[in-house]
Amino acid sequence: MNKRWILNAALFLAVIALAIFTLSNNEVDTIESKRITVSDLKLSTFNEINIYFPSRATTSFILGDYGWKMNKPYNARADELYVYRILALLATTSSVKLKAENLDKFGLDNPALRVVFSNNSLKEEFIFGTYNPVTEDQYILYRGNIFLVSGGFSETASFVAEELIDKKAVASYEKVKQYDLSRLEQWQESRLKINHLNNSWSLVGSKAEIKQDEADEWFGMTWSNPESITVEPYKMDPRIGYKSFDMVLEDGKKITFYRIQEHPQLKLYRNDEKLLYSYPSDLGFTMLNPPITTLAD
């Protein structure tokens, strides 16, 4: 009798748990289904983004042949992860949709920022107001309606411009065919130049060797994958004799980097972009010291 009672009780509890689980899922589905699409716009429609602030310079991006670039307040490659986070505003949903009345109640009479997406024939403006104190979502005004969306959109858009610059010193579309490190102290005697063609590594006129697997690992650890800690516009003083090195791209373009500092961080100034990239000292050392093996005479 006791065993049957225990079994019945267990079955009863299982049924209750299943019912609660099913009800909860139905409630989630209902909540999700009630969310309102803010716009029917597509991310691919636009090739320009302008972010306007009440008390600081505008940040602007434009879509070029090689992806998104910042053109205000600096001319630089954009960190596309952040750009697409901003573009995601076009596809977001809202828990509410209100008529554009009492704008001061939602901070929309004096907006925190405005984001304008545009192309040659179309402009769409999103105005950001205050945050909802309960949900921490943010009120926006779009096409005569007030919506409540994630606060992450304005948070990303409000980053200082330097944070929105691509932190890779060499762009993913820039294919380097030669590294000329011969002007750095440690490589002056050997006049080190490394060719990288058709995924094969070789040295130019050097009594040394470079192993393919070690070179691939070095490239992946340094110039291919890691990002700098920071990147910032910089005005280099040409009167100071900074050591430099070159990279030659497959299209023939030459990029010159100046070593501004070695410790406690490696700071490299890319001359054509007028940008200063900072790296941890251990990574910086590896970047400028590829795995070269000196051959015995």
PDB file of C-alpha atoms in Angstrom, residues 5-295:
ATOM      1  CA  TRP A   5       0.859   5.593  -2.476  1.00  0.00           C
ATOM      2  CA  ILE A   6       4.415   6.735  -3.138  1.00  0.00           C
ATOM      3  CA  LEU A   7       4.065   5.860  -6.834  1.00  0.00           C
ATOM      4  CA  ASN A   8       0.789   7.766  -7.145  1.00  0.00           C
ATOM      5  CA  ALA A   9       2.285  10.776  -5.380  1.00  0.00           C
ATOM      6  CA  ALA A  10       5.294  10.742  -7.697  1.00  0.00           C
ATOM      7  CA  LEU A  11       3.047  10.558 -10.759  1.00  0.00           C
ATOM      8  CA  PHE A  12       0.920  13.397  -9.405  1.00  0.00           C
ATOM      9  CA  LEU A  13       3.984  15.614  -8.889  1.00  0.00           C
ATOM     10  CA  ALA A  14       5.257  14.774 -12.378  1.00  0.00           C
ATOM     11  CA  VAL A  15       1.921  15.802 -13.907  1.00  0.00           C
ATOM     12  CA  ILE A  16       1.990  19.095 -11.991  1.00  0.00           C
ATOM     13  CA  ALA A  17       5.582  19.798 -13.089  1.00  0.00           C
ATOM     14  CA  LEU A  18       4.702  19.051 -16.715  1.00  0.00           C
ATOM     15  CA  ALA A  19       1.655  21.309 -16.529  1.00  0.00           C
ATOM     16  CA  ILE A  20       3.700  24.164 -15.066  1.00  0.00           C
ATOM     17  CA  PHE A  21       6.381  23.722 -17.736  1.00  0.00           C
ATOM     18  CA  THR A  22       3.793  23.710 -20.535  1.00  0.00           C
ATOM     19  CA  LEU A  23       2.012  26.755 -19.115  1.00  0.00           C
ATOM     20  CA  SER A  24       5.284  28.652 -18.759  1.00  0.00           C
ATOM     21  CA  ASN A  25       6.255  27.907 -22.348  1.00  0.00           C
ATOM     22  CA  ASN A  26       2.852  29.011 -23.570  1.00  0.00           C
ATOM     23  CA  GLU A  27       3.216  32.259 -21.634  1.00  0.00           C
ATOM     24  CA  VAL A  28       6.656  32.876 -23.175  1.00  0.00           C
ATOM     25  CA  ASP A  29       5.280  32.158 -26.655  1.00  0.00           C
ATOM     26  CA  THR A  30       2.393  34.532 -25.996  1.00  0.00           C
ATOM     27  CA  ILE A  31       4.719  37.280 -24.798  1.00  0.00           C
ATOM     28  CA  GLU A  32       7.010  36.841 -27.796  1.00  0.00           C
ATOM     29  CA  SER A  33       4.093  36.824 -30.219  1.00  0.00           C
ATOM     30  CA  LYS A  34       2.822  40.115 -28.777  1.00  0.00           C
ATOM     31  CA  ARG A  35       6.035  41.992 -29.577  1.00  0.00           C
ATOM     32  CA  ILE A  36       5.711  44.638 -32.251  1.00  0.00           C
ATOM     33  CA  THR A  37       8.048  45.028 -35.211  1.00  0.00           C
ATOM     34  CA  VAL A  38       9.459  48.554 -35.176  1.00  0.00           C
ATOM     35  CA  SER A  39      10.207  48.710 -38.910  1.00  0.00           C
ATOM     36  CA  ASP A  40      10.066  46.569 -42.030  1.00  0.00           C
ATOM     37  CA  LEU A  41      13.392  47.938 -43.267  1.00  0.00           C
ATOM     38  CA  LYS A  42      16.266  45.700 -44.341  1.00  0.00           C
ATOM     39  CA  LEU A  43      19.820  46.131 -43.124  1.00  0.00           C
ATOM     40  CA  SER A  44      21.149  45.883 -46.680  1.00  0.00           C
ATOM     41  CA  THR A  45      19.061  48.877 -47.807  1.00  0.00           C
ATOM     42  CA  PHE A  46      21.380  51.500 -46.333  1.00  0.00           C
ATOM     43  CA  ASN A  47      24.960  52.539 -47.033  1.00  0.00           C
ATOM     44  CA  GLU A  48      25.354  55.400 -44.570  1.00  0.00           C
ATOM     45  CA  ILE A  49      24.792  55.862 -40.832  1.00  0.00           C
ATOM     46  CA  ASN A  50      24.940  59.172 -38.977  1.00  0.00           C
ATOM     47  CA  ILE A  51      24.784  59.357 -35.188  1.00  0.00           C
ATOM     48  CA  TYR A  52      24.002  62.819 -33.810  1.00  0.00           C
ATOM     49  CA  PHE A  53      24.675  63.828 -30.212  1.00  0.00           C
ATOM     50  CA  PRO A  54      23.500  66.989 -28.420  1.00  0.00           C
ATOM     51  CA  SER A  55      26.941  67.921 -27.090  1.00  0.00           C
ATOM     52  CA  ARG A  56      29.638  66.198 -29.142  1.00  0.00           C
ATOM     53  CA  ALA A  57      30.744  65.638 -32.725  1.00  0.00           C
ATOM     54  CA  THR A  58      28.714  63.471 -35.081  1.00  0.00           C
ATOM     55  CA  THR A  59      29.878  59.909 -35.723  1.00  0.00           C
ATOM     56  CA  SER A  60      29.334  58.743 -39.300  1.00  0.00           C
ATOM     57  CA  PHE A  61      29.882  55.525 -41.223  1.00  0.00           C
ATOM     58  CA  ILE A  62      29.734  54.814 -44.932  1.00  0.00           C
ATOM     59  CA  LEU A  63      29.710  51.471 -46.728  1.00  0.00           C
ATOM     60  CA  GLY A  64      32.555  51.113 -49.231  1.00  0.00           C
ATOM     61  CA  ASP A  65      34.001  48.415 -51.464  1.00  0.00           C
ATOM     62  CA  TYR A  66      35.746  46.756 -48.504  1.00  0.00           C
ATOM     63  CA  GLY A  67      33.108  47.149 -45.823  1.00  0.00           C
ATOM     64  CA  TRP A  68      32.097  49.897 -43.417  1.00  0.00           C
ATOM     65  CA  LYS A  69      34.381  52.877 -42.837  1.00  0.00           C
ATOM     66  CA  MET A  70      34.156  55.722 -40.376  1.00  0.00           C
ATOM     67  CA  ASN A  71      34.280  59.131 -42.065  1.00  0.00           C
ATOM     68  CA  LYS A  72      33.449  61.340 -39.054  1.00  0.00           C
ATOM     69  CA  PRO A  73      35.056  62.393 -36.798  1.00  0.00           C
ATOM     70  CA  TYR A  74      37.948  60.323 -38.223  1.00  0.00           C
ATOM     71  CA  ASN A  75      38.695  58.578 -41.486  1.00  0.00           C
ATOM     72  CA  ALA A  76      39.302  54.977 -40.467  1.00  0.00           C
ATOM     73  CA  ARG A  77      38.206  51.397 -40.946  1.00  0.00           C
ATOM     74  CA  ALA A  78      35.178  50.727 -38.760  1.00  0.00           C
ATOM     75  CA  ASP A  79      34.807  47.895 -36.287  1.00  0.00           C
ATOM     76  CA  GLU A  80      32.017  46.196 -38.217  1.00  0.00           C
ATOM     77  CA  LEU A  81      30.784  44.253 -35.186  1.00  0.00           C
ATOM     78  CA  TYR A  82      29.637  47.519 -33.619  1.00  0.00           C
ATOM     79  CA  VAL A  83      28.255  48.872 -36.898  1.00  0.00           C
ATOM     80  CA  TYR A  84      26.039  45.813 -37.338  1.00  0.00           C
ATOM     81  CA  ARG A  85      24.863  46.113 -33.735  1.00  0.00           C
ATOM     82  CA  ILE A  86      23.620  49.585 -34.622  1.00  0.00           C
ATOM     83  CA  LEU A  87      22.092  48.350 -37.894  1.00  0.00           C
ATOM     84  CA  ALA A  88      20.209  45.686 -35.924  1.00  0.00           C
ATOM     85  CA  LEU A  89      17.952  48.515 -34.728  1.00  0.00           C
ATOM     86  CA  LEU A  90      16.194  48.205 -38.097  1.00  0.00           C
ATOM     87  CA  ALA A  91      15.083  44.661 -37.259  1.00  0.00           C
ATOM     88  CA  THR A  92      14.268  45.040 -33.572  1.00  0.00           C
ATOM     89  CA  THR A  93      10.910  44.621 -31.851  1.00  0.00           C
ATOM     90  CA  SER A  94       9.081  46.530 -29.134  1.00  0.00           C
ATOM     91  CA  SER A  95       6.809  45.621 -26.253  1.00  0.00           C
ATOM     92  CA  VAL A  96       4.726  48.764 -26.786  1.00  0.00           C
ATOM     93  CA  LYS A  97       3.597  51.077 -29.579  1.00  0.00           C
ATOM     94  CA  LEU A  98       2.252  54.483 -28.576  1.00  0.00           C
ATOM     95  CA  LYS A  99       1.174  57.580 -30.441  1.00  0.00           C
ATOM     96  CA  ALA A 100       3.756  60.355 -30.512  1.00  0.00           C
ATOM     97  CA  GLU A 101       2.169  62.396 -27.726  1.00  0.00           C
ATOM     98  CA  ASN A 102       3.622  63.869 -24.515  1.00  0.00           C
ATOM     99  CA  LEU A 103       7.152  63.517 -25.881  1.00  0.00           C
ATOM    100  CA  ASP A 104       8.612  65.154 -22.774  1.00  0.00           C
ATOM    101  CA  LYS A 105       7.289  62.260 -20.683  1.00  0.00           C
ATOM    102  CA  PHE A 106       9.636  59.926 -22.560  1.00  0.00           C
ATOM    103  CA  GLY A 107      12.570  62.312 -22.944  1.00  0.00           C
ATOM    104  CA  LEU A 108      11.933  62.555 -26.676  1.00  0.00           C
ATOM    105  CA  ASP A 109      11.526  66.339 -26.717  1.00  0.00           C
ATOM    106  CA  ASN A 110      15.223  66.663 -25.863  1.00  0.00           C
ATOM    107  CA  PRO A 111      16.664  63.410 -27.255  1.00  0.00           C
ATOM    108  CA  ALA A 112      19.811  61.724 -25.988  1.00  0.00           C
ATOM    109  CA  LEU A 113      20.831  60.986 -29.570  1.00  0.00           C
ATOM    110  CA  ARG A 114      19.507  60.532 -33.095  1.00  0.00           C
ATOM    111  CA  VAL A 115      20.478  57.752 -35.500  1.00  0.00           C
ATOM    112  CA  VAL A 116      19.841  58.320 -39.206  1.00  0.00           C
ATOM    113  CA  PHE A 117      20.151  55.502 -41.747  1.00  0.00           C
ATOM    114  CA  SER A 118      20.302  56.632 -45.366  1.00  0.00           C
ATOM    115  CA  ASN A 119      21.066  55.805 -48.967  1.00  0.00           C
ATOM    116  CA  ASN A 120      20.822  57.866 -52.149  1.00  0.00           C
ATOM    117  CA  SER A 121      17.038  58.185 -51.970  1.00  0.00           C
ATOM    118  CA  LEU A 122      15.959  57.301 -48.437  1.00  0.00           C
ATOM    119  CA  LYS A 123      16.496  58.578 -44.891  1.00  0.00           C
ATOM    120  CA  GLU A 124      15.121  56.949 -41.762  1.00  0.00           C
ATOM    121  CA  GLU A 125      15.526  58.656 -38.377  1.00  0.00           C
ATOM    122  CA  PHE A 126      15.325  57.036 -34.938  1.00  0.00           C
ATOM    123  CA  ILE A 127      15.199  59.363 -31.917  1.00  0.00           C
ATOM    124  CA  PHE A 128      16.236  58.070 -28.482  1.00  0.00           C
ATOM    125  CA  GLY A 129      14.728  59.237 -25.204  1.00  0.00           C
ATOM    126  CA  THR A 130      14.812  58.060 -21.579  1.00  0.00           C
ATOM    127  CA  TYR A 131      14.973  54.556 -20.137  1.00  0.00           C
ATOM    128  CA  ASN A 132      12.048  52.691 -18.630  1.00  0.00           C
ATOM    129  CA  PRO A 133      12.950  52.339 -14.910  1.00  0.00           C
ATOM    130  CA  VAL A 134      11.397  48.862 -14.667  1.00  0.00           C
ATOM    131  CA  THR A 135      12.629  47.110 -17.811  1.00  0.00           C
ATOM    132  CA  GLU A 136      15.695  49.336 -18.450  1.00  0.00           C
ATOM    133  CA  ASP A 137      14.636  49.408 -22.109  1.00  0.00           C
ATOM    134  CA  GLN A 138      14.696  52.745 -23.905  1.00  0.00           C
ATOM    135  CA  TYR A 139      11.948  54.791 -25.534  1.00  0.00           C
ATOM    136  CA  ILE A 140      12.466  55.718 -29.177  1.00  0.00           C
ATOM    137  CA  LEU A 141      10.471  57.784 -31.641  1.00  0.00           C
ATOM    138  CA  TYR A 142      10.141  56.485 -35.177  1.00  0.00           C
ATOM    139  CA  ARG A 143       7.672  57.485 -37.896  1.00  0.00           C
ATOM    140  CA  GLY A 144       5.241  59.122 -35.502  1.00  0.00           C
ATOM    141  CA  ASN A 145       5.162  56.292 -32.973  1.00  0.00           C
ATOM    142  CA  ILE A 146       6.883  55.638 -29.661  1.00  0.00           C
ATOM    143  CA  PHE A 147       8.467  52.229 -29.093  1.00  0.00           C
ATOM    144  CA  LEU A 148      10.337  50.601 -26.214  1.00  0.00           C
ATOM    145  CA  VAL A 149      13.510  48.805 -27.330  1.00  0.00           C
ATOM    146  CA  SER A 150      16.706  47.421 -25.844  1.00  0.00           C
ATOM    147  CA  GLY A 151      18.983  50.047 -24.349  1.00  0.00           C
ATOM    148  CA  GLY A 152      21.944  48.326 -25.978  1.00  0.00           C
ATOM    149  CA  PHE A 153      21.399  50.150 -29.263  1.00  0.00           C
ATOM    150  CA  SER A 154      22.053  53.626 -27.897  1.00  0.00           C
ATOM    151  CA  GLU A 155      24.782  52.271 -25.620  1.00  0.00           C
ATOM    152  CA  THR A 156      26.712  50.997 -28.647  1.00  0.00           C
ATOM    153  CA  ALA A 157      25.974  54.101 -30.710  1.00  0.00           C
ATOM    154  CA  SER A 158      27.190  56.313 -27.837  1.00  0.00           C
ATOM    155  CA  PHE A 159      30.659  54.772 -27.627  1.00  0.00           C
ATOM    156  CA  VAL A 160      33.411  57.319 -28.174  1.00  0.00           C
ATOM    157  CA  ALA A 161      34.476  57.289 -31.809  1.00  0.00           C
ATOM    158  CA  GLU A 162      37.863  55.696 -31.086  1.00  0.00           C
ATOM    159  CA  GLU A 163      36.118  52.586 -29.723  1.00  0.00           C
ATOM    160  CA  LEU A 164      34.328  52.117 -33.053  1.00  0.00           C
ATOM    161  CA  ILE A 165      37.550  51.946 -35.111  1.00  0.00           C
ATOM    162  CA  ASP A 166      38.762  48.540 -36.297  1.00  0.00           C
ATOM    163  CA  LYS A 167      41.450  47.425 -33.851  1.00  0.00           C
ATOM    164  CA  LYS A 168      43.320  45.289 -36.371  1.00  0.00           C
ATOM    165  CA  ALA A 169      46.420  47.057 -37.659  1.00  0.00           C
ATOM    166  CA  VAL A 170      46.146  45.181 -40.958  1.00  0.00           C
ATOM    167  CA  ALA A 171      42.689  44.808 -42.483  1.00  0.00           C
ATOM    168  CA  SER A 172      41.368  41.354 -43.345  1.00  0.00           C
ATOM    169  CA  TYR A 173      41.282  42.320 -47.030  1.00  0.00           C
ATOM    170  CA  GLU A 174      44.913  43.512 -47.033  1.00  0.00           C
ATOM    171  CA  LYS A 175      46.997  40.530 -48.119  1.00  0.00           C
ATOM    172  CA  VAL A 176      50.645  40.977 -47.153  1.00  0.00           C
ATOM    173  CA  LYS A 177      53.193  39.439 -49.520  1.00  0.00           C
ATOM    174  CA  GLN A 178      56.359  40.734 -47.842  1.00  0.00           C
ATOM    175  CA  TYR A 179      57.476  41.799 -44.365  1.00  0.00           C
ATOM    176  CA  ASP A 180      60.557  44.030 -44.445  1.00  0.00           C
ATOM    177  CA  LEU A 181      61.942  44.136 -40.892  1.00  0.00           C
ATOM    178  CA  SER A 182      65.469  45.059 -41.965  1.00  0.00           C
ATOM    179  CA  ARG A 183      65.485  48.498 -40.292  1.00  0.00           C
ATOM    180  CA  LEU A 184      64.768  47.126 -36.801  1.00  0.00           C
ATOM    181  CA  GLU A 185      67.891  46.757 -34.641  1.00  0.00           C
ATOM    182  CA  GLN A 186      67.625  43.004 -34.184  1.00  0.00           C
ATOM    183  CA  TRP A 187      67.363  42.416 -37.948  1.00  0.00           C
ATOM    184  CA  GLN A 188      69.693  45.068 -39.369  1.00  0.00           C
ATOM    185  CA  GLU A 189      72.633  42.720 -39.744  1.00  0.00           C
ATOM    186  CA  SER A 190      70.636  40.007 -41.506  1.00  0.00           C
ATOM    187  CA  ARG A 191      68.524  42.541 -43.477  1.00  0.00           C
ATOM    188  CA  LEU A 192      65.499  40.379 -42.771  1.00  0.00           C
ATOM    189  CA  LYS A 193      62.752  40.250 -45.376  1.00  0.00           C
ATOM    190  CA  ILE A 194      60.068  37.564 -45.376  1.00  0.00           C
ATOM    191  CA  ASN A 195      57.958  36.697 -48.399  1.00  0.00           C
ATOM    192  CA  HIS A 196      54.500  35.174 -48.041  1.00  0.00           C
ATOM    193  CA  LEU A 197      53.139  34.001 -51.379  1.00  0.00           C
ATOM    194  CA  ASN A 198      50.595  31.262 -52.112  1.00  0.00           C
ATOM    195  CA  ASN A 199      50.560  30.351 -48.395  1.00  0.00           C
ATOM    196  CA  SER A 200      54.293  29.648 -48.534  1.00  0.00           C
ATOM    197  CA  TRP A 201      56.933  31.438 -46.454  1.00  0.00           C
ATOM    198  CA  SER A 202      60.490  32.209 -47.605  1.00  0.00           C
ATOM    199  CA  LEU A 203      63.381  34.503 -46.714  1.00  0.00           C
ATOM    200  CA  VAL A 204      65.002  36.989 -49.079  1.00  0.00           C
ATOM    201  CA  GLY A 205      68.795  36.684 -49.377  1.00  0.00           C
ATOM    202  CA  SER A 206      69.341  35.495 -45.822  1.00  0.00           C
ATOM    203  CA  LYS A 207      71.594  32.839 -44.297  1.00  0.00           C
ATOM    204  CA  ALA A 208      68.704  31.578 -42.222  1.00  0.00           C
ATOM    205  CA  GLU A 209      65.552  29.543 -42.618  1.00  0.00           C
ATOM    206  CA  ILE A 210      61.922  29.771 -41.666  1.00  0.00           C
ATOM    207  CA  LYS A 211      59.774  26.698 -41.076  1.00  0.00           C
ATOM    208  CA  GLN A 212      56.330  26.749 -42.632  1.00  0.00           C
ATOM    209  CA  ASP A 213      54.360  25.480 -39.624  1.00  0.00           C
ATOM    210  CA  GLU A 214      56.168  27.827 -37.228  1.00  0.00           C
ATOM    211  CA  ALA A 215      55.637  30.768 -39.568  1.00  0.00           C
ATOM    212  CA  ASP A 216      51.927  29.953 -39.895  1.00  0.00           C
ATOM    213  CA  GLU A 217      51.621  29.823 -36.107  1.00  0.00           C
ATOM    214  CA  TRP A 218      53.491  33.124 -35.732  1.00  0.00           C
ATOM    215  CA  PHE A 219      51.246  34.782 -38.332  1.00  0.00           C
ATOM    216  CA  GLY A 220      48.085  33.512 -36.630  1.00  0.00           C
ATOM    217  CA  MET A 221      49.295  34.663 -33.198  1.00  0.00           C
ATOM    218  CA  THR A 222      50.314  38.128 -34.364  1.00  0.00           C
ATOM    219  CA  TRP A 223      49.256  39.835 -37.572  1.00  0.00           C
ATOM    220  CA  SER A 224      46.280  37.681 -38.596  1.00  0.00           C
ATOM    221  CA  ASN A 225      44.007  37.250 -35.570  1.00  0.00           C
ATOM    222  CA  PRO A 226      44.804  39.426 -32.516  1.00  0.00           C
ATOM    223  CA  GLU A 227      43.415  42.909 -32.143  1.00  0.00           C
ATOM    224  CA  SER A 228      45.187  45.815 -30.514  1.00  0.00           C
ATOM    225  CA  ILE A 229      44.237  46.855 -26.996  1.00  0.00           C
ATOM    226  CA  THR A 230      43.455  50.349 -28.214  1.00  0.00           C
ATOM    227  CA  VAL A 231      43.609  52.352 -31.419  1.00  0.00           C
ATOM    228  CA  GLU A 232      43.617  56.122 -31.613  1.00  0.00           C
ATOM    229  CA  PRO A 233      44.399  58.958 -34.021  1.00  0.00           C
ATOM    230  CA  TYR A 234      47.968  60.129 -33.541  1.00  0.00           C
ATOM    231  CA  LYS A 235      50.240  62.866 -34.843  1.00  0.00           C
ATOM    232  CA  MET A 236      53.772  61.545 -35.061  1.00  0.00           C
ATOM    233  CA  ASP A 237      56.719  63.908 -34.698  1.00  0.00           C
ATOM    234  CA  PRO A 238      58.864  63.156 -37.787  1.00  0.00           C
ATOM    235  CA  ARG A 239      61.903  64.759 -36.141  1.00  0.00           C
ATOM    236  CA  ILE A 240      62.195  61.807 -33.774  1.00  0.00           C
ATOM    237  CA  GLY A 241      64.049  58.915 -35.354  1.00  0.00           C
ATOM    238  CA  TYR A 242      61.569  56.139 -34.682  1.00  0.00           C
ATOM    239  CA  LYS A 243      62.535  52.731 -36.045  1.00  0.00           C
ATOM    240  CA  SER A 244      60.189  51.496 -38.740  1.00  0.00           C
ATOM    241  CA  PHE A 245      59.343  48.498 -40.895  1.00  0.00           C
ATOM    242  CA  ASP A 246      57.309  47.900 -44.028  1.00  0.00           C
ATOM    243  CA  MET A 247      54.665  45.544 -45.324  1.00  0.00           C
ATOM    244  CA  VAL A 248      54.113  45.149 -49.052  1.00  0.00           C
ATOM    245  CA  LEU A 249      50.646  44.030 -50.128  1.00  0.00           C
ATOM    246  CA  GLU A 250      49.751  41.803 -53.057  1.00  0.00           C
ATOM    247  CA  ASP A 251      48.449  44.843 -54.946  1.00  0.00           C
ATOM    248  CA  GLY A 252      51.828  46.571 -54.546  1.00  0.00           C
ATOM    249  CA  LYS A 253      50.824  49.012 -51.815  1.00  0.00           C
ATOM    250  CA  LYS A 254      53.449  49.568 -49.114  1.00  0.00           C
ATOM    251  CA  ILE A 255      52.425  50.108 -45.495  1.00  0.00           C
ATOM    252  CA  THR A 256      54.953  51.619 -43.091  1.00  0.00           C
ATOM    253  CA  PHE A 257      54.728  51.144 -39.330  1.00  0.00           C
ATOM    254  CA  TYR A 258      56.770  53.220 -36.866  1.00  0.00           C
ATOM    255  CA  ARG A 259      57.662  51.750 -33.493  1.00  0.00           C
ATOM    256  CA  ILE A 260      56.752  54.573 -31.132  1.00  0.00           C
ATOM    257  CA  GLN A 261      57.198  52.588 -27.904  1.00  0.00           C
ATOM    258  CA  GLU A 262      58.231  49.077 -26.838  1.00  0.00           C
ATOM    259  CA  HIS A 263      57.423  49.002 -23.090  1.00  0.00           C
ATOM    260  CA  PRO A 264      55.191  48.642 -21.151  1.00  0.00           C
ATOM    261  CA  GLN A 265      53.189  48.303 -24.369  1.00  0.00           C
ATOM    262  CA  LEU A 266      54.226  48.095 -27.983  1.00  0.00           C
ATOM    263  CA  LYS A 267      52.830  51.109 -29.809  1.00  0.00           C
ATOM    264  CA  LEU A 268      52.867  51.025 -33.608  1.00  0.00           C
ATOM    265  CA  TYR A 269      51.959  54.013 -35.747  1.00  0.00           C
ATOM    266  CA  ARG A 270      50.514  53.169 -39.160  1.00  0.00           C
ATOM    267  CA  ASN A 271      51.611  56.021 -41.371  1.00  0.00           C
ATOM    268  CA  ASP A 272      48.951  55.894 -44.098  1.00  0.00           C
ATOM    269  CA  GLU A 273      46.055  55.745 -41.610  1.00  0.00           C
ATOM    270  CA  LYS A 274      47.550  58.150 -39.033  1.00  0.00           C
ATOM    271  CA  LEU A 275      46.536  55.703 -36.295  1.00  0.00           C
ATOM    272  CA  LEU A 276      48.404  54.392 -33.255  1.00  0.00           C
ATOM    273  CA  TYR A 277      47.852  50.738 -32.282  1.00  0.00           C
ATOM    274  CA  SER A 278      48.802  49.469 -28.798  1.00  0.00           C
ATOM    275  CA  TYR A 279      49.635  45.853 -27.898  1.00  0.00           C
ATOM    276  CA  PRO A 280      50.732  43.992 -24.750  1.00  0.00           C
ATOM    277  CA  SER A 281      54.528  43.884 -24.606  1.00  0.00           C
ATOM    278  CA  ASP A 282      54.760  40.078 -24.870  1.00  0.00           C
ATOM    279  CA  LEU A 283      52.568  39.994 -27.966  1.00  0.00           C
ATOM    280  CA  GLY A 284      54.429  42.996 -29.349  1.00  0.00           C
ATOM    281  CA  PHE A 285      57.771  41.230 -28.975  1.00  0.00           C
ATOM    282  CA  THR A 286      56.449  38.230 -30.905  1.00  0.00           C
ATOM    283  CA  MET A 287      55.023  40.445 -33.653  1.00  0.00           C
ATOM    284  CA  LEU A 288      58.456  41.886 -34.430  1.00  0.00           C
ATOM    285  CA  ASN A 289      60.404  38.650 -33.963  1.00  0.00           C
ATOM    286  CA  PRO A 290      59.287  35.929 -36.375  1.00  0.00           C
ATOM    287  CA  PRO A 291      60.623  32.361 -35.886  1.00  0.00           C
ATOM    288  CA  ILE A 292      63.883  32.587 -37.832  1.00  0.00           C
ATOM    289  CA  THR A 293      66.564  29.898 -37.484  1.00  0.00           C
ATOM    290  CA  THR A 294      70.129  30.974 -38.250  1.00  0.00           C
ATOM    291  CA  LEU A 295      72.077  28.467 -40.328  1.00  0.00           C
TER     292      LEU A 295
END
